[in-house]
Short mmCIF file of C-alpha atoms in Angstrom, two decimals:
data_model
loop_
_atom_site.label_atom_id
_atom_site.label_comp_id
_atom_site.label_asym_id
_atom_site.label_seq_id
_atom_site.Cartn_x
_atom_site.Cartn_y
_atom_site.Cartn_z
CA UNK A 1 -0.11 -0.05 0.07
CA UNK A 2 1.58 3.37 -0.97
CA UNK A 3 2.13 5.86 1.95
CA UNK A 4 -0.07 9.44 1.94
CA UNK A 5 -1.90 8.21 -1.05
CA UNK A 6 -3.55 11.68 -2.95
CA UNK A 7 -6.33 11.59 -6.03
CA UNK A 8 -5.17 14.75 -7.78
CA UNK A 9 -7.34 16.17 -11.05
CA UNK A 10 -5.66 18.70 -13.47
CA UNK A 11 -7.01 21.55 -11.61
CA UNK A 12 -5.26 20.38 -8.30
CA UNK A 13 -2.11 19.60 -9.97
CA UNK A 14 -2.04 23.05 -11.50
CA UNK A 15 -2.52 24.51 -7.83
CA UNK A 16 0.35 22.13 -6.46
CA UNK A 17 2.56 22.97 -9.23
CA UNK A 18 2.03 26.72 -8.72
CA UNK A 19 2.24 26.64 -5.00
CA UNK A 20 5.61 24.94 -5.07
CA UNK A 21 7.05 27.22 -7.83
CA UNK A 22 6.19 29.69 -5.22
CA UNK A 23 7.76 27.96 -2.32
CA UNK A 24 10.93 27.02 -4.10
CA UNK A 25 11.42 30.79 -4.41
CA UNK A 26 10.86 31.29 -0.98
CA UNK A 27 13.25 28.52 -0.01
CA UNK A 28 15.99 30.47 -2.25
CA UNK A 29 15.54 33.30 -0.11
CA UNK A 30 15.81 31.08 2.81
CA UNK A 31 19.30 30.01 1.27
CA UNK A 32 20.09 33.40 0.90
CA UNK A 33 19.72 33.70 4.80
CA UNK A 34 21.47 31.28 5.66
CA UNK A 35 24.30 32.07 3.42
CA UNK A 36 23.91 35.61 5.04
CA UNK A 37 24.15 33.92 8.57
CA UNK A 38 27.34 31.62 8.04
CA UNK A 39 28.93 34.68 6.55
CA UNK A 40 28.03 37.04 9.20
CA UNK A 41 29.38 34.30 12.02
CA UNK A 42 32.42 33.88 10.03
CA UNK A 43 33.41 37.52 10.51
CA UNK A 44 32.69 37.70 14.15
CA UNK A 45 34.47 34.98 14.68
CA UNK A 46 37.70 36.08 12.66
CA UNK A 47 37.15 39.63 14.33
CA UNK A 48 38.02 37.81 17.90
CA UNK A 49 40.69 34.93 16.46
CA UNK A 50 43.53 35.79 18.25
CA UNK A 51 41.69 34.89 21.46
CA UNK A 52 40.73 31.51 20.52
CA UNK A 53 42.73 28.43 20.44
CA UNK A 54 41.66 26.72 16.75
CA UNK A 55 40.05 26.72 13.84
CA UNK A 56 37.15 24.38 14.76
CA UNK A 57 34.39 26.94 15.45
CA UNK A 58 34.60 28.13 12.00
CA UNK A 59 33.17 24.91 11.16
CA UNK A 60 29.16 26.14 11.98
CA UNK A 61 29.62 29.23 9.82
CA UNK A 62 31.46 27.01 6.68
CA UNK A 63 28.44 24.69 7.08
CA UNK A 64 26.10 27.39 7.12
CA UNK A 65 27.80 29.05 3.94
CA UNK A 66 27.72 25.77 2.26
CA UNK A 67 24.25 25.07 2.98
CA UNK A 68 23.29 28.23 1.70
CA UNK A 69 24.42 28.08 -1.56
CA UNK A 70 23.14 24.29 -1.86
CA UNK A 71 19.60 25.94 -0.95
CA UNK A 72 19.72 28.38 -3.53
CA UNK A 73 20.69 25.90 -6.09
CA UNK A 74 18.53 23.30 -5.25
CA UNK A 75 15.21 25.16 -5.06
CA UNK A 76 15.93 27.28 -8.25
CA UNK A 77 16.18 24.13 -10.17
CA UNK A 78 13.18 22.54 -8.25
CA UNK A 79 11.46 25.74 -9.23
CA UNK A 80 11.97 25.84 -12.93
CA UNK A 81 10.98 21.85 -12.63
CA UNK A 82 7.59 22.95 -11.19
CA UNK A 83 7.16 26.03 -13.60
CA UNK A 84 7.53 23.57 -16.80
CA UNK A 85 5.40 20.97 -14.95
CA UNK A 86 2.49 22.86 -16.47
CA UNK A 87 3.46 21.68 -20.06
CA UNK A 88 3.58 18.24 -20.50
CA UNK A 89 5.87 18.67 -23.45
CA UNK A 90 8.27 20.55 -21.41
CA UNK A 91 8.02 18.53 -18.42
CA UNK A 92 8.82 15.46 -20.48
CA UNK A 93 12.32 16.55 -20.39
CA UNK A 94 13.02 16.81 -16.44
CA UNK A 95 11.26 13.02 -15.96
CA UNK A 96 14.74 10.98 -16.24
CA UNK A 97 16.17 13.56 -13.47
CA UNK A 98 13.57 13.93 -11.47
CA UNK A 99 13.93 10.51 -9.15
CA UNK A 100 17.71 11.00 -8.93
CA UNK A 101 17.03 14.72 -8.01
CA UNK A 102 14.63 13.64 -4.94
CA UNK A 103 17.30 11.14 -3.79
CA UNK A 104 19.91 14.18 -3.67
CA UNK A 105 17.24 16.55 -1.88
CA UNK A 106 16.83 13.65 0.91
CA UNK A 107 20.33 13.89 1.56
CA UNK A 108 20.67 17.61 1.24
CA UNK A 109 17.80 17.70 3.85
CA UNK A 110 19.69 15.67 5.89
CA UNK A 111 22.77 17.56 5.84
CA UNK A 112 20.50 20.89 7.08
CA UNK A 113 19.36 18.68 9.57
CA UNK A 114 22.82 18.07 11.20
CA UNK A 115 23.94 21.62 10.37
CA UNK A 116 21.04 22.76 12.89
CA UNK A 117 21.86 20.54 15.49
CA UNK A 118 25.71 21.01 15.21
CA UNK A 119 24.63 24.87 15.61
CA UNK A 120 22.79 23.95 19.24
CA UNK A 121 25.99 21.29 20.30
CA UNK A 122 28.70 23.41 19.43
CA UNK A 123 28.64 25.04 22.79
CA UNK A 124 31.36 22.84 24.55
CA UNK A 125 33.74 22.93 21.42
CA UNK A 126 33.47 26.57 21.66
CA UNK A 127 34.06 27.10 25.26
CA UNK A 128 37.10 25.13 25.24
CA UNK A 129 38.50 26.85 22.31
CA UNK A 130 38.05 30.36 23.86
CA UNK A 131 39.44 28.98 27.47
CA UNK A 132 42.92 28.00 26.34
CA UNK A 133 42.96 30.80 23.62
CA UNK A 134 42.03 33.47 26.05
CA UNK A 135 44.22 31.88 28.27
CA UNK A 136 47.26 32.14 25.95
CA UNK A 137 46.56 35.52 24.42
CA UNK A 138 46.93 36.94 28.00
CA UNK A 139 50.24 36.02 28.26
CA UNK A 140 51.58 38.16 25.23
CA UNK A 141 49.53 41.16 26.95
CA UNK A 142 53.12 42.50 28.20
CA UNK A 143 54.54 41.98 24.51
CA UNK A 144 53.93 45.21 23.01
CA UNK A 145 57.60 45.21 21.26
CA UNK A 146 57.17 42.01 19.77
CA UNK A 147 56.63 41.69 15.99
CA UNK A 148 53.17 39.70 15.59
CA UNK A 149 51.92 40.49 19.37
CA UNK A 150 52.73 44.14 19.63
CA UNK A 151 48.27 43.99 18.82
CA UNK A 152 47.89 41.60 21.55
CA UNK A 153 47.46 44.27 24.38
CA UNK A 154 44.89 46.59 22.26
CA UNK A 155 42.71 43.11 21.31
CA UNK A 156 42.20 42.11 24.89
CA UNK A 157 41.30 45.92 25.78
CA UNK A 158 39.01 46.63 23.50
CA UNK A 159 37.63 43.07 24.31
CA UNK A 160 37.32 43.55 28.09
CA UNK A 161 35.90 47.01 27.51
CA UNK A 162 32.99 45.64 25.13
CA UNK A 163 31.86 42.61 26.41
CA UNK A 164 32.02 44.45 30.11
CA UNK A 165 34.96 41.24 31.36
CA UNK A 166 38.18 40.80 33.02
CA UNK A 167 40.24 37.71 32.67
CA UNK A 168 39.62 34.39 31.59
CA UNK A 169 37.60 33.20 34.25
CA UNK A 170 37.47 36.57 36.32
CA UNK A 171 39.87 39.35 37.15
CA UNK A 172 42.02 37.07 39.85
CA UNK A 173 43.56 35.67 36.37
CA UNK A 174 45.28 38.60 35.95
CA UNK A 175 47.28 38.06 38.90
CA UNK A 176 48.89 34.83 37.89
CA UNK A 177 50.74 36.31 34.74
CA UNK A 178 52.99 39.28 34.44
CA UNK A 179 50.93 41.71 32.43
CA UNK A 180 53.49 44.83 32.70
CA UNK A 181 56.20 44.70 30.54
CA UNK A 182 60.06 44.81 31.71
CA UNK A 183 60.62 47.94 29.98
CA UNK A 184 57.94 49.71 32.17
CA UNK A 185 59.74 48.31 35.47
CA UNK A 186 62.38 50.17 37.99
CA UNK A 187 64.57 47.11 38.64
CA UNK A 188 66.64 49.55 40.82
CA UNK A 189 63.38 49.44 43.12
CA UNK A 190 63.75 47.07 46.02
CA UNK A 191 59.53 46.50 45.65
CA UNK A 192 60.31 45.38 42.08
CA UNK A 193 63.33 43.07 42.90
CA UNK A 194 61.44 41.54 45.91
CA UNK A 195 58.73 40.35 43.94
CA UNK A 196 60.73 39.29 41.01
CA UNK A 197 62.79 37.15 43.68
CA UNK A 198 60.15 36.22 45.23
CA UNK A 199 58.24 34.44 42.43
CA UNK A 200 60.04 30.79 40.94
CA UNK A 201 59.73 31.72 37.15
CA UNK A 202 61.41 35.37 37.88
CA UNK A 203 57.82 37.10 36.61
CA UNK A 204 57.09 39.92 38.25
CA UNK A 205 53.45 39.29 39.31
CA UNK A 206 51.16 41.76 41.30
CA UNK A 207 47.40 41.87 42.26
CA UNK A 208 46.95 44.19 40.06
CA UNK A 209 44.69 44.47 36.47
CA UNK A 210 44.51 46.48 33.19
CA UNK A 211 42.73 49.72 32.78
CA UNK A 212 39.89 47.97 30.84
CA UNK A 213 39.22 45.72 33.60
CA UNK A 214 37.50 48.63 35.28
CA UNK A 215 33.88 48.97 35.85
CA UNK A 216 32.76 53.13 34.92
CA UNK A 217 29.57 52.91 36.39
CA UNK A 218 31.21 52.26 39.83
CA UNK A 219 30.96 55.58 41.86
CA UNK A 220 34.25 54.47 43.49
CA UNK A 221 37.49 55.15 41.17
CA UNK A 222 38.71 52.65 39.99
CA UNK A 223 40.70 50.70 42.43
CA UNK A 224 43.18 48.74 39.85
CA UNK A 225 46.12 47.87 42.04
CA UNK A 226 46.95 46.48 45.29
CA UNK A 227 43.04 44.66 44.94
CA UNK A 228 43.41 42.25 47.79
CA UNK A 229 45.25 44.97 50.11
CA UNK A 230 42.62 46.69 52.18
CA UNK A 231 45.23 48.65 54.26
CA UNK A 232 46.28 50.66 50.52
CA UNK A 233 42.99 51.91 50.30
CA UNK A 234 40.41 54.04 52.86
CA UNK A 235 37.21 52.17 53.71
CA UNK A 236 37.85 49.37 51.61
CA UNK A 237 37.54 45.56 51.92
CA UNK A 238 37.68 43.46 48.82
CA UNK A 239 36.25 40.32 50.20
CA UNK A 240 32.72 41.66 51.24
CA UNK A 241 32.80 44.98 49.25
CA UNK A 242 31.25 45.04 45.44
CA UNK A 243 34.92 45.87 43.43
CA UNK A 244 34.35 48.30 40.61
CA UNK A 245 36.10 46.09 38.19
CA UNK A 246 34.14 43.47 35.99
CA UNK A 247 33.47 40.34 37.87
CA UNK A 248 32.43 38.44 34.97
CA UNK A 249 35.33 36.57 32.63
CA UNK A 250 35.88 36.89 28.81
CA UNK A 251 35.24 33.08 28.57
CA UNK A 252 31.80 33.28 29.70
CA UNK A 253 31.00 36.55 27.93
CA UNK A 254 32.27 35.59 24.90
CA UNK A 255 30.83 32.30 25.01
CA UNK A 256 27.21 33.70 25.90
CA UNK A 257 27.28 36.11 22.66
CA UNK A 258 28.92 33.18 20.78
CA UNK A 259 26.11 30.59 21.68
CA UNK A 260 23.61 32.41 22.04
CA UNK A 261 24.12 33.73 18.21
CA UNK A 262 24.52 29.88 17.03
CA UNK A 263 21.45 28.81 18.90
CA UNK A 264 19.56 31.50 17.24
CA UNK A 265 20.96 30.39 13.67
CA UNK A 266 20.24 27.09 14.73
CA UNK A 267 16.32 27.88 15.28
CA UNK A 268 16.34 29.63 11.72
CA UNK A 269 18.32 26.69 9.92
CA UNK A 270 15.78 23.96 11.76
CA UNK A 271 12.64 26.00 10.03
CA UNK A 272 14.26 26.13 6.80
CA UNK A 273 14.79 22.24 7.32
CA UNK A 274 11.11 21.89 7.57
CA UNK A 275 10.19 24.37 4.58
CA UNK A 276 12.49 22.24 2.55
CA UNK A 277 11.41 19.31 3.88
CA UNK A 278 7.73 20.03 3.32
CA UNK A 279 9.10 21.47 -0.87
CA UNK A 280 10.29 17.84 -1.31
CA UNK A 281 7.27 16.13 -0.41
CA UNK A 282 5.15 18.27 -2.54
CA UNK A 283 7.50 17.68 -5.43
CA UNK A 284 7.29 13.89 -4.81
CA UNK A 285 3.58 14.29 -4.97
CA UNK A 286 3.71 16.64 -7.96
CA UNK A 287 6.01 13.67 -10.02
CA UNK A 288 4.17 10.81 -9.10
CA UNK A 289 0.65 12.12 -9.88
CA UNK A 290 1.95 13.40 -13.35
CA UNK A 291 3.75 10.34 -14.20
CA UNK A 292 0.54 8.10 -12.75
CA UNK A 293 -1.75 9.67 -15.69
CA UNK A 294 -3.18 6.80 -17.57
CA UNK A 295 -4.14 8.84 -20.38
CA UNK A 296 -1.47 11.17 -21.50
CA UNK A 297 -3.73 12.48 -24.35
CA UNK A 298 -6.51 13.60 -21.87
CA UNK A 299 -4.90 16.23 -19.70
CA UNK A 300 -8.08 16.61 -17.37
CA UNK A 301 -7.70 12.73 -16.17
CA UNK A 302 -8.19 12.25 -12.97
CA UNK A 303 -4.28 10.60 -11.30
CA UNK A 304 -2.63 9.53 -7.88
CA UNK A 305 0.20 11.02 -6.28
CA UNK A 306 2.19 9.61 -3.17
CA UNK A 307 5.56 9.51 -1.41
CA UNK A 308 6.27 5.90 -1.00
CA UNK A 309 5.00 3.51 -3.97
CA UNK A 310 4.93 0.47 -0.91
CA UNK A 311 4.94 1.10 3.05
CA UNK A 312 7.40 2.19 4.94
CA UNK A 313 8.37 -1.29 5.85
CA UNK A 314 7.99 -2.54 2.80
CA UNK A 315 10.28 0.00 0.90
CA UNK A 316 12.87 -0.30 3.64
CA UNK A 317 12.76 -4.02 3.20
CA UNK A 318 13.47 -3.56 -0.39
CA UNK A 319 16.23 -1.07 -0.07
CA UNK A 320 17.82 -3.38 2.04
CA UNK A 321 17.93 -6.23 -0.48
CA UNK A 322 18.88 -4.04 -3.09
CA UNK A 323 21.81 -3.34 -0.98
CA UNK A 324 22.75 -6.81 -0.59
CA UNK A 325 22.01 -7.69 -4.05
CA UNK A 326 24.75 -4.63 -4.78
CA UNK A 327 27.45 -6.42 -2.39
CA UNK A 328 26.91 -9.87 -3.54
CA UNK A 329 27.50 -8.70 -7.34
CA UNK A 330 30.91 -6.93 -6.20
CA UNK A 331 31.65 -9.98 -4.61
CA UNK A 332 31.46 -12.00 -7.36
CA UNK A 333 33.36 -9.57 -9.22
CA UNK A 334 36.05 -9.48 -6.87
CA UNK A 335 36.40 -13.48 -6.98
CA UNK A 336 36.56 -13.47 -11.06
CA UNK A 337 38.98 -11.12 -10.99
CA UNK A 338 40.73 -12.82 -8.44
CA UNK A 339 40.96 -16.19 -10.89
CA UNK A 340 41.73 -14.30 -13.66
CA UNK A 341 44.78 -13.12 -11.89
CA UNK A 342 45.50 -17.02 -10.68
CA UNK A 343 45.42 -18.32 -14.09
CA UNK A 344 47.12 -15.43 -15.62
CA UNK A 345 49.71 -16.23 -12.76
CA UNK A 346 50.04 -19.79 -13.66
CA UNK A 347 50.50 -19.36 -17.75
CA UNK A 348 53.97 -17.65 -17.77
CA UNK A 349 55.08 -20.58 -15.54
CA UNK A 350 54.20 -23.31 -17.75
CA UNK A 351 55.15 -21.67 -20.76
CA UNK A 352 58.87 -21.03 -18.88
CA UNK A 353 59.53 -24.63 -18.32
CA UNK A 354 58.28 -25.99 -21.53
#
């Protein structure tokens, strides 16, 4: 028994073809939107590529760009088929291509669904990329004289100001690295010498943060240095007082920014996938309804359209049998080639002895 069998007359077939033509061009527009989203996300990721550990995060925008291009191509082609299906003479030339095209549409829709899932599931990989990338880039904050790293200070400062964040996980991350360049340290000062000697690696570590960590909304002037020293500031307790620094780490801020963007894009791609599925189903109904016309000379006669010629269970069984036959055929061919090779190997040996 056919799956989702529907009866059509000429009027219904024309309406279906016209509706599908319109839907396909809407899908082309949706493909442009998906392409634009991928391009926008790629640009946003490239803006902060210096604070990311690897290029895995670009898999999502690249997938969106590819899906957008394929969507425009597939639906533009389908729109032409639907337009030509109104004329039996024009439709005849498309008949041999329809089954392969529908098979490609099926796999294309699977890919769209997978891309939508990836948009939702990429959070873990993105978090790891940001955590390692930010940690490494903070170490180069002081290297303003080193070629290739002289821009890192500006990049991190702008990042902390724009996203209202400080450090990787928080402002205390700056206490663990030397973020002040040696060229700005007075090595004749006892305080500088003591701090360098007290550290195993010989680094100048302070309980201070860059200016970009300061919260301009705080009524108190920014306490940028000696953050953990209560006696250095009047009426101050760093453990109880609300600090005038950004409390959120940049990893969390960037993760929230990109994850929410990817989730929104995933939702859009999921809607596009549902629309593409409905277009594919409609195209299959149009294809089968036109093929099942009993009298081609009478265009007004009724016909039947369906999604699958047999039930889902029977279709699955027949597909498995076809795959088994292909496998057996390949084995037979491989065996025949092996036998020919053995015969070919034996013949020269006999000729040599004689």
